[in-house]
Short mmCIF file of C-alpha atoms in Angstrom, two decimals:
data_model
loop_
_atom_site.label_atom_id
_atom_site.label_comp_id
_atom_site.label_asym_id
_atom_site.label_seq_id
_atom_site.Cartn_x
_atom_site.Cartn_y
_atom_site.Cartn_z
CA MET A 1 43.64 -32.79 -22.70
CA SER A 2 47.27 -31.78 -22.70
CA PRO A 3 48.67 -30.09 -19.57
CA ASP A 4 49.62 -26.98 -21.54
CA ASN A 5 45.98 -26.23 -22.27
CA PRO A 6 45.11 -23.07 -20.29
CA MET A 7 41.61 -24.35 -19.41
CA ASP A 8 43.17 -27.22 -17.44
CA MET A 9 45.46 -24.99 -15.38
CA THR A 10 42.89 -22.58 -13.98
CA LEU A 11 39.88 -23.11 -11.75
CA VAL A 12 36.56 -22.77 -13.52
CA GLU A 13 33.89 -21.86 -10.97
CA THR A 14 30.32 -23.02 -11.31
CA PRO A 15 28.10 -19.93 -11.69
CA GLY A 16 26.31 -19.01 -8.49
CA SER A 17 22.94 -18.97 -10.29
CA TYR A 18 23.24 -22.72 -10.80
CA TYR A 19 23.45 -23.28 -7.06
CA MET A 20 20.56 -20.96 -6.28
CA PHE A 21 18.32 -22.74 -8.76
CA ALA A 22 19.43 -26.14 -7.43
CA TYR A 23 18.77 -25.10 -3.81
CA TRP A 24 15.24 -24.02 -4.70
CA LEU A 25 14.51 -27.25 -6.59
CA ALA A 26 15.95 -29.33 -3.74
CA ALA A 27 13.74 -27.52 -1.22
CA LEU A 28 10.62 -28.21 -3.25
CA VAL A 29 11.53 -31.84 -3.94
CA LEU A 30 12.50 -32.80 -0.39
CA CYS A 31 9.86 -30.83 1.45
CA VAL A 32 6.91 -31.47 -0.88
CA ALA A 33 7.73 -35.19 -1.02
CA ARG A 34 7.64 -35.43 2.76
CA MET A 35 4.96 -32.87 3.64
CA PRO A 36 2.60 -32.45 0.66
CA ARG A 37 -0.36 -31.38 2.80
CA ARG A 38 1.57 -28.55 4.43
CA PHE A 39 1.94 -26.63 1.18
CA ASP A 40 -0.19 -23.74 0.08
CA TRP A 41 0.84 -23.50 -3.57
CA TRP A 42 -0.02 -19.82 -4.00
CA ARG A 43 2.00 -19.01 -0.91
CA THR A 44 4.81 -21.30 -2.10
CA THR A 45 4.90 -19.62 -5.51
CA ALA A 46 5.13 -16.15 -3.98
CA LEU A 47 7.82 -17.20 -1.52
CA SER A 48 9.73 -19.00 -4.29
CA LEU A 49 9.82 -15.90 -6.48
CA GLY A 50 11.00 -13.83 -3.54
CA ALA A 51 13.68 -16.35 -2.50
CA ILE A 52 15.02 -16.85 -6.04
CA GLY A 53 15.11 -13.11 -6.66
CA LEU A 54 16.91 -12.46 -3.38
CA LEU A 55 19.44 -15.26 -3.91
CA GLU A 56 20.13 -14.30 -7.53
CA GLY A 57 20.54 -10.64 -6.60
CA TRP A 58 22.90 -11.52 -3.77
CA MET A 59 24.97 -13.76 -6.05
CA ARG A 60 25.39 -10.98 -8.59
CA LEU A 61 26.16 -8.45 -5.88
CA THR A 62 28.87 -10.61 -4.29
CA ASP A 63 30.47 -11.75 -7.55
CA GLY A 64 34.24 -11.33 -7.20
CA ILE A 65 34.23 -10.48 -3.49
CA PRO A 66 37.43 -11.04 -1.45
CA MET A 67 37.96 -14.58 -0.19
CA MET A 68 37.60 -13.47 3.43
CA LEU A 69 33.96 -12.57 2.72
CA TYR A 70 33.21 -15.89 1.03
CA VAL A 71 32.03 -17.70 4.17
CA PRO A 72 29.66 -14.90 5.37
CA SER A 73 28.26 -14.66 1.85
CA VAL A 74 27.51 -18.40 1.71
CA ALA A 75 26.08 -18.31 5.24
CA LEU A 76 23.63 -15.60 4.20
CA CYS A 77 22.50 -17.70 1.20
CA MET A 78 21.87 -20.66 3.50
CA ALA A 79 19.94 -18.38 5.86
CA VAL A 80 17.65 -17.42 2.97
CA VAL A 81 17.08 -21.14 2.22
CA PHE A 82 16.33 -21.70 5.92
CA VAL A 83 13.76 -18.90 6.03
CA PHE A 84 12.18 -20.14 2.79
CA ILE A 85 11.74 -23.66 4.21
CA LEU A 86 10.56 -22.28 7.56
CA ALA A 87 7.88 -20.11 5.93
CA THR A 88 6.84 -22.50 3.18
CA CYS A 89 6.58 -25.71 5.20
CA ARG A 90 5.41 -24.10 8.47
CA LEU A 91 7.94 -26.04 10.55
CA ASN A 92 9.67 -25.18 13.78
CA ALA A 93 13.23 -23.84 13.68
CA MET A 94 14.93 -27.17 14.43
CA GLN A 95 13.02 -29.01 11.72
CA ALA A 96 13.66 -26.23 9.21
CA GLY A 97 17.37 -26.31 10.07
CA TYR A 98 17.48 -30.07 9.59
CA TYR A 99 15.89 -29.84 6.14
CA THR A 100 18.05 -26.85 5.19
CA VAL A 101 21.22 -28.94 5.50
CA GLN A 102 19.71 -31.66 3.31
CA VAL A 103 18.52 -29.13 0.75
CA VAL A 104 21.90 -27.36 0.51
CA MET A 105 23.83 -30.62 0.12
CA LEU A 106 21.45 -31.98 -2.51
CA GLY A 107 21.56 -28.66 -4.38
CA GLU A 108 25.37 -28.61 -4.19
CA PHE A 109 25.55 -32.14 -5.62
CA ALA A 110 23.11 -31.43 -8.45
CA ALA A 111 24.85 -28.21 -9.49
CA SER A 112 28.38 -29.64 -9.28
CA LEU A 113 27.44 -32.80 -11.19
CA GLU A 114 25.72 -30.78 -13.90
CA TYR A 115 28.68 -28.45 -14.34
CA GLN A 116 31.15 -31.34 -14.27
CA ILE A 117 29.34 -33.04 -17.16
CA TYR A 118 29.06 -29.72 -18.99
CA TYR A 119 32.78 -28.98 -18.50
CA TYR A 120 33.67 -32.47 -19.78
CA LEU A 121 31.58 -32.02 -22.92
CA ILE A 122 33.00 -28.65 -23.91
CA SER A 123 36.59 -29.58 -23.05
CA ARG A 124 36.74 -33.06 -24.59
CA TRP A 125 34.17 -33.00 -27.36
CA SER A 126 33.33 -30.63 -30.12
CA VAL A 127 29.82 -29.47 -29.34
CA PRO A 128 27.86 -27.40 -31.90
CA SER A 129 26.75 -24.87 -29.32
CA VAL A 130 28.09 -24.27 -25.83
CA GLN A 131 24.79 -22.76 -24.66
CA VAL A 132 22.74 -25.68 -26.00
CA ALA A 133 25.08 -28.11 -24.23
CA ASN A 134 24.73 -26.09 -21.04
CA VAL A 135 20.92 -26.09 -21.12
CA ALA A 136 20.79 -29.77 -22.09
CA CYS A 137 23.03 -30.74 -19.19
CA LEU A 138 21.01 -28.57 -16.83
CA VAL A 139 17.70 -30.19 -17.82
CA VAL A 140 18.90 -33.79 -18.01
CA ILE A 141 21.08 -33.85 -14.88
CA HIS A 142 18.62 -31.94 -12.71
CA ALA A 143 15.74 -34.12 -13.88
CA ALA A 144 17.69 -37.29 -13.07
CA VAL A 145 19.01 -36.12 -9.68
CA PHE A 146 15.79 -34.63 -8.38
CA SER A 147 13.60 -37.43 -9.71
CA ALA A 148 15.78 -39.94 -7.84
CA ALA A 149 15.65 -37.75 -4.72
CA TRP A 150 11.85 -37.51 -5.00
CA LEU A 151 11.38 -41.27 -5.31
CA LEU A 152 13.77 -42.10 -2.46
CA THR A 153 12.23 -39.45 -0.22
CA ARG A 154 8.66 -40.54 -0.87
CA ARG A 155 9.56 -44.16 -0.19
CA SER A 156 11.40 -43.44 3.05
CA ARG A 157 9.29 -40.69 4.60
CA GLY A 158 7.56 -43.02 7.10
CA SER A 159 4.09 -42.80 8.63
CA GLY A 160 4.51 -39.67 10.71
CA PRO A 161 3.37 -36.26 9.47
CA GLU A 162 6.90 -34.94 10.00
CA LEU A 163 10.21 -35.78 11.61
CA ARG A 164 10.82 -35.14 15.31
CA VAL A 165 14.22 -33.45 15.44
CA ARG A 166 16.25 -33.24 18.63
CA TRP A 167 19.25 -31.01 19.28
CA ASN A 168 21.78 -33.83 18.85
CA ASP A 169 20.12 -34.78 15.55
CA LEU A 170 20.42 -31.22 14.29
CA LEU A 171 24.05 -30.92 15.38
CA THR A 172 24.89 -34.23 13.67
CA VAL A 173 23.46 -33.22 10.29
CA VAL A 174 25.04 -29.76 10.56
CA PHE A 175 28.44 -31.39 11.20
CA ILE A 176 28.00 -33.77 8.24
CA GLY A 177 26.92 -30.90 5.99
CA LEU A 178 29.72 -28.57 7.05
CA PHE A 179 32.35 -31.30 6.67
CA ALA A 180 31.18 -32.29 3.17
CA TYR A 181 30.70 -28.68 2.04
CA SER A 182 34.12 -27.58 3.36
CA LEU A 183 35.93 -30.50 1.77
CA SER A 184 34.21 -30.05 -1.59
CA ASN A 185 35.06 -26.32 -1.75
CA ILE A 186 38.48 -26.34 -0.10
CA SER A 187 40.29 -25.84 -3.41
CA TYR A 188 38.65 -22.43 -3.80
CA VAL A 189 40.05 -21.27 -0.45
CA LEU A 190 43.28 -23.25 0.10
CA SER A 191 45.22 -24.55 -2.86
CA ASP A 192 48.10 -26.16 -0.99
CA THR A 193 46.54 -29.02 1.01
CA PRO A 194 46.41 -32.81 0.48
CA PHE A 195 42.73 -32.36 -0.54
CA SER A 196 43.16 -29.38 -2.91
CA THR A 197 43.86 -29.05 -6.60
CA THR A 198 44.37 -26.30 -9.16
CA LEU A 199 43.17 -28.39 -12.08
CA SER A 200 39.55 -27.82 -13.09
CA GLY A 201 38.86 -31.44 -14.02
CA GLU A 202 40.15 -32.73 -10.71
CA LEU A 203 38.35 -29.99 -8.82
CA PHE A 204 35.00 -30.96 -10.32
CA ILE A 205 35.57 -34.64 -9.56
CA ILE A 206 36.56 -33.93 -5.94
CA ARG A 207 33.61 -31.61 -5.45
CA THR A 208 31.03 -33.91 -7.04
CA MET A 209 32.19 -37.04 -5.20
CA THR A 210 32.36 -35.21 -1.86
CA ASP A 211 28.91 -33.71 -2.33
CA PHE A 212 27.55 -37.13 -3.26
CA ALA A 213 29.10 -38.63 -0.12
CA GLY A 214 27.51 -35.86 1.95
CA VAL A 215 24.09 -36.47 0.41
CA ALA A 216 24.44 -40.23 0.97
CA MET A 217 25.45 -39.80 4.64
CA LEU A 218 22.55 -37.44 5.28
CA PHE A 219 20.13 -39.83 3.59
CA VAL A 220 21.35 -42.79 5.70
CA PHE A 221 21.14 -40.70 8.86
CA ASP A 222 17.61 -39.64 7.90
CA LEU A 223 16.59 -43.28 7.48
CA GLN A 224 18.00 -44.13 10.90
CA MET A 225 16.16 -41.19 12.46
CA ARG A 226 12.87 -42.24 10.90
CA GLU A 227 13.32 -45.82 12.05
CA ARG A 228 14.05 -44.56 15.56
CA ASN A 229 11.00 -42.30 15.52
CA LEU A 230 8.87 -45.17 14.29
CA GLU A 231 10.12 -47.36 17.14
CA VAL A 232 9.36 -44.60 19.64
CA GLU A 233 5.88 -44.20 18.19
CA GLN A 234 5.24 -47.95 18.28
CA ALA A 235 6.41 -48.07 21.90
CA ALA A 236 4.03 -45.20 22.74
CA LEU A 237 1.16 -47.03 21.04
CA ARG A 238 1.95 -50.24 22.92
CA SER A 239 2.11 -48.30 26.17
CA MET A 240 -1.23 -46.67 25.41
CA LEU A 241 -2.72 -50.07 24.61
CA GLN A 242 -1.46 -51.52 27.89
CA MET A 243 -2.69 -48.52 29.89
CA GLN A 244 -6.16 -48.78 28.39
CA TYR A 245 -6.28 -52.49 29.14
CA ASN A 246 -5.05 -52.00 32.72
CA SER A 247 -7.68 -49.31 33.21
CA TYR A 248 -10.31 -51.68 31.87
CA ARG A 249 -9.24 -54.50 34.21
CA ILE A 250 -9.23 -52.25 37.28
CA SER A 251 -12.62 -50.81 36.37
CA LYS A 252 -14.02 -54.28 35.66
CA GLU A 253 -12.92 -55.54 39.08
CA SER A 254 -14.31 -52.43 40.80
CA MET A 255 -17.60 -52.70 38.93
CA ASP A 256 -17.96 -56.36 39.88
CA VAL A 257 -17.55 -55.45 43.55
CA VAL A 258 -19.97 -52.54 43.26
CA ASN A 259 -22.57 -54.67 41.47
CA ARG A 260 -22.41 -57.35 44.15
CA LYS A 261 -22.84 -54.74 46.87
CA TYR A 262 -25.65 -53.12 44.90
CA HIS A 263 -27.63 -56.35 44.69
CA ASP A 264 -27.07 -57.05 48.40
CA LEU A 265 -28.29 -53.56 49.32
CA LYS A 266 -31.26 -53.86 46.98
CA HIS A 267 -32.43 -57.02 48.76
CA GLN A 268 -31.88 -55.42 52.15
CA ILE A 269 -33.90 -52.34 51.12
CA ALA A 270 -36.72 -54.57 49.89
CA LEU A 271 -36.72 -56.37 53.25
CA LEU A 272 -36.83 -53.09 55.22
CA ARG A 273 -39.61 -51.74 53.02
CA ALA A 274 -41.68 -54.84 53.67
CA GLU A 275 -41.60 -54.06 57.37
CA GLY A 276 -43.38 -50.74 56.66
CA GLY A 277 -43.01 -47.59 58.72
CA ASP A 278 -41.98 -44.01 57.97
CA ALA A 279 -38.61 -44.99 56.51
CA ASN A 280 -39.97 -45.84 53.03
CA ALA A 281 -39.28 -42.34 51.61
CA HIS A 282 -35.66 -42.53 52.71
CA LEU A 283 -35.37 -46.03 51.33
CA ASP A 284 -36.70 -44.88 47.96
CA ARG A 285 -34.11 -42.11 47.82
CA LEU A 286 -31.31 -44.50 48.81
CA GLU A 287 -32.39 -46.97 46.14
CA ARG A 288 -32.32 -44.26 43.48
CA GLU A 289 -28.84 -43.13 44.55
CA ILE A 290 -27.24 -46.57 44.52
CA GLY A 291 -29.05 -47.38 41.27
CA ALA A 292 -26.64 -45.05 39.49
CA TYR A 293 -23.81 -47.50 40.24
CA GLU A 294 -25.45 -50.51 38.66
CA ALA A 295 -23.98 -51.60 35.33
CA ALA A 296 -26.27 -49.78 32.89
CA TYR A 297 -25.22 -51.53 29.69
CA ARG A 298 -25.95 -55.06 28.56
CA THR A 299 -24.55 -55.25 25.02
CA GLY A 300 -23.49 -58.89 25.10
CA ASN A 301 -19.78 -58.11 25.44
CA ASP A 302 -18.23 -57.66 28.89
CA VAL A 303 -15.41 -55.44 27.66
CA LEU A 304 -17.75 -53.06 25.85
CA ASP A 305 -20.15 -53.01 28.83
CA THR A 306 -17.27 -52.07 31.14
CA MET A 307 -15.91 -49.35 28.83
CA LEU A 308 -19.35 -47.78 28.43
CA THR A 309 -20.05 -47.89 32.16
CA MET A 310 -16.61 -46.34 32.85
CA LYS A 311 -17.43 -43.38 30.61
CA THR A 312 -21.00 -42.87 31.87
CA GLU A 313 -20.01 -40.99 35.03
CA ARG A 314 -17.69 -38.67 33.08
CA CYS A 315 -20.46 -37.96 30.59
CA ARG A 316 -22.88 -37.24 33.44
CA THR A 317 -20.40 -34.76 34.94
CA LEU A 318 -19.94 -32.93 31.62
CA GLY A 319 -23.64 -32.96 30.76
CA ILE A 320 -23.15 -35.30 27.78
CA GLN A 321 -25.73 -37.82 26.62
CA LEU A 322 -24.08 -41.18 25.98
CA GLN A 323 -26.16 -43.65 23.98
CA CYS A 324 -25.15 -47.04 22.64
CA VAL A 325 -26.90 -49.63 20.51
CA ALA A 326 -24.59 -52.59 20.05
CA GLN A 327 -24.49 -56.24 19.09
CA GLY A 328 -21.67 -56.91 21.51
CA GLU A 329 -21.48 -60.62 20.73
CA SER A 330 -20.19 -59.77 17.25
CA LEU A 331 -16.96 -58.48 18.87
CA GLU A 332 -15.99 -61.75 20.56
CA PHE A 333 -13.22 -62.49 18.03
CA ILE A 334 -11.32 -59.32 19.02
CA ASP A 335 -8.76 -59.63 21.81
CA PRO A 336 -9.95 -57.93 25.03
CA MET A 337 -6.81 -55.77 25.17
CA ASP A 338 -7.38 -54.55 21.62
CA LEU A 339 -11.08 -54.03 22.26
CA SER A 340 -10.51 -52.00 25.43
CA SER A 341 -8.01 -49.75 23.64
CA LEU A 342 -10.27 -49.40 20.60
CA PHE A 343 -13.35 -48.23 22.51
CA GLY A 344 -11.34 -46.47 25.23
CA ASN A 345 -9.65 -44.17 22.69
CA ALA A 346 -12.76 -43.70 20.56
CA LEU A 347 -14.99 -42.79 23.51
CA ASP A 348 -12.36 -40.60 25.19
CA ASN A 349 -11.88 -38.56 22.01
CA ALA A 350 -15.64 -38.30 21.46
CA ILE A 351 -16.34 -37.21 25.04
CA GLU A 352 -13.52 -34.66 24.99
CA ALA A 353 -14.84 -33.12 21.76
CA ALA A 354 -18.48 -33.17 22.86
CA GLY A 355 -17.55 -31.55 26.17
CA ARG A 356 -16.38 -28.43 24.27
CA VAL A 357 -19.73 -27.97 22.51
CA ARG A 358 -21.56 -24.93 23.87
CA ASP A 359 -25.06 -26.04 22.80
CA ALA A 360 -26.31 -28.48 25.47
CA ASP A 361 -28.61 -30.25 22.96
CA ARG A 362 -25.60 -31.16 20.79
CA ARG A 363 -23.56 -32.61 23.64
CA GLN A 364 -24.09 -36.16 22.54
CA VAL A 365 -21.99 -39.27 21.98
CA LEU A 366 -23.60 -42.06 19.99
CA CYS A 367 -22.01 -45.48 19.73
CA SER A 368 -23.24 -48.33 17.55
CA VAL A 369 -21.96 -51.83 16.78
CA ALA A 370 -23.63 -53.96 14.14
CA GLU A 371 -22.72 -57.02 12.10
CA ARG A 372 -23.57 -56.84 8.40
CA LYS A 373 -22.56 -59.15 5.57
CA GLY A 374 -19.53 -60.60 7.31
CA PHE A 375 -18.28 -57.29 8.70
CA VAL A 376 -18.56 -55.62 12.09
CA GLN A 377 -19.29 -51.92 11.75
CA ILE A 378 -18.36 -49.73 14.71
CA CYS A 379 -19.51 -46.14 14.60
CA VAL A 380 -18.88 -43.43 17.18
CA GLU A 381 -20.43 -40.00 16.59
CA ASN A 382 -20.19 -36.85 18.64
CA GLY A 383 -20.99 -33.18 18.36
CA CYS A 384 -17.98 -30.98 17.65
CA GLU A 385 -17.27 -27.27 17.82
CA GLY A 386 -15.53 -25.47 14.98
CA PRO A 387 -13.70 -26.92 11.97
CA VAL A 388 -11.64 -30.12 12.26
CA SER A 389 -8.46 -30.38 10.18
CA PHE A 390 -6.90 -33.66 9.09
CA ASP A 391 -3.31 -34.69 8.36
CA LYS A 392 -2.99 -37.93 6.33
CA GLY A 393 -6.46 -38.91 7.51
CA VAL A 394 -5.60 -38.29 11.17
CA PRO A 395 -7.62 -35.58 12.95
CA ARG A 396 -5.21 -32.88 14.09
CA SER A 397 -4.87 -32.35 17.81
CA THR A 398 -6.47 -29.33 19.48
CA LYS A 399 -3.79 -29.38 22.20
CA GLY A 400 -1.20 -27.46 20.20
CA ASP A 401 1.21 -30.39 19.79
CA ASP A 402 1.53 -30.93 16.04
CA VAL A 403 4.45 -33.32 16.33
CA ASN A 404 3.00 -35.83 18.77
CA HIS A 405 -0.63 -35.47 17.85
CA GLY A 406 -3.04 -38.28 17.00
CA PHE A 407 -1.58 -41.17 18.99
CA GLY A 408 -5.06 -42.32 20.04
CA PHE A 409 -6.26 -42.40 16.44
CA LYS A 410 -3.05 -44.11 15.30
CA SER A 411 -3.53 -46.75 17.99
CA MET A 412 -7.06 -47.43 16.76
CA ARG A 413 -5.92 -47.58 13.14
CA GLU A 414 -3.12 -50.01 13.99
CA ILE A 415 -5.56 -52.33 15.78
CA VAL A 416 -8.21 -52.17 13.05
CA GLU A 417 -5.71 -52.79 10.26
CA ARG A 418 -4.21 -55.71 12.19
CA TYR A 419 -7.62 -57.40 11.94
CA GLY A 420 -7.82 -56.61 8.21
CA GLY A 421 -10.23 -53.71 8.62
CA SER A 422 -10.32 -50.02 7.81
CA ILE A 423 -11.02 -46.83 9.76
CA THR A 424 -12.28 -43.49 8.47
CA ALA A 425 -13.11 -40.16 10.08
CA ARG A 426 -15.05 -37.21 8.73
CA VAL A 427 -17.07 -34.20 9.82
CA ASP A 428 -20.65 -33.83 8.64
CA ASP A 429 -22.98 -31.01 9.68
CA GLY A 430 -21.29 -30.30 13.00
CA ARG A 431 -20.82 -33.96 13.91
CA PHE A 432 -17.58 -35.90 13.99
CA ILE A 433 -18.14 -39.42 12.67
CA LEU A 434 -15.63 -42.21 13.29
CA ARG A 435 -16.36 -45.44 11.44
CA MET A 436 -14.49 -48.75 11.67
CA LEU A 437 -15.17 -51.74 9.45
CA ILE A 438 -13.66 -55.09 10.50
CA PRO A 439 -14.18 -58.47 8.78
CA VAL A 440 -15.65 -61.01 11.18
CA ARG A 441 -13.38 -63.88 12.15
CA SER A 442 -14.48 -67.21 13.54
CA ALA A 443 -13.75 -67.45 17.26
#
């Protein structure tokens, strides 16, 4: 286009409605891709209509406002996006703020790219209809941008239900977003800087490339955060595994000492009883009392026997019936550390849930281990009170910590999957049923 063309010498602003629509699409794409189970679609639809109506109304109301009010106007639009994400995704404020920056930058990029292509078509080519070209660009560009964002987000979202955001993480993404947003829109505010232009074509190129760079930086930072969170989670699981194993070893050593003393005392009681006298009643009572400390389980696997005996006293204190029918020898191919963590977590969770049951007859924990057709089936059942919700197959914590919930279950799943097995959990008629299926390996 020749320089004397008036379209090339004036700034052509992208309509505010384009940005509002792009922000809304970006929020749905990013948040639904990462947290599909957090969405109530009726609630989302109602909130979407309210957010779009509010943003569109505000854009029309502030059309042509003085430049000094530009920043407060944009800040209010971003606040609406923040509240929409906060209410729709049910996140905390730091998580919602983190996603708001990503949503705004992705929406900025989609809208600026679409309007850049549209501007190029109407200024360089003879199009039959400007409106048709506008709608076509809107559909094609938005479909391409948000489809790519959806695929990349789904692939990189990690195993956690949601991202754990710290203050320095939030400040970093806010800085990246503000820097990219300010640089991409500087020509609208300051025309005489090394990064400004008064030519529409150049403006669109600067804005689109800067927005793309901002989106790319935020995406890379998000990947690094998720890798860091995954490492933290893996470290926590390893620590939990080691703690369970250390607890097992200490308990095993203590139980061995107690069992030796028990057998010595039993022989001494038998000797005293043989001598007769009035002390037999006291000896009977003493024998009953020390009998509680004898290892009560003989499953054929020392680790399982120890874990069951460890939990017996806790169950007795809480009034819980603990029953186990197990072919312990079928577990010999599993490493003792893995086995102690597997049953330690499963029994701890079952006992904790059963202890909250008000009906004494339903305070039960049933454990079974059986080998069938080349697989070891481990089943732990317990009574439970109230509904149990799941997130990606992981029972949600009742301790009020949604971010760090389910480490015990994740530890069990990691162990089972390492041996090529599978783990499932469900609730059936007031009972929580945990089932693990592991292919048998030769020792």
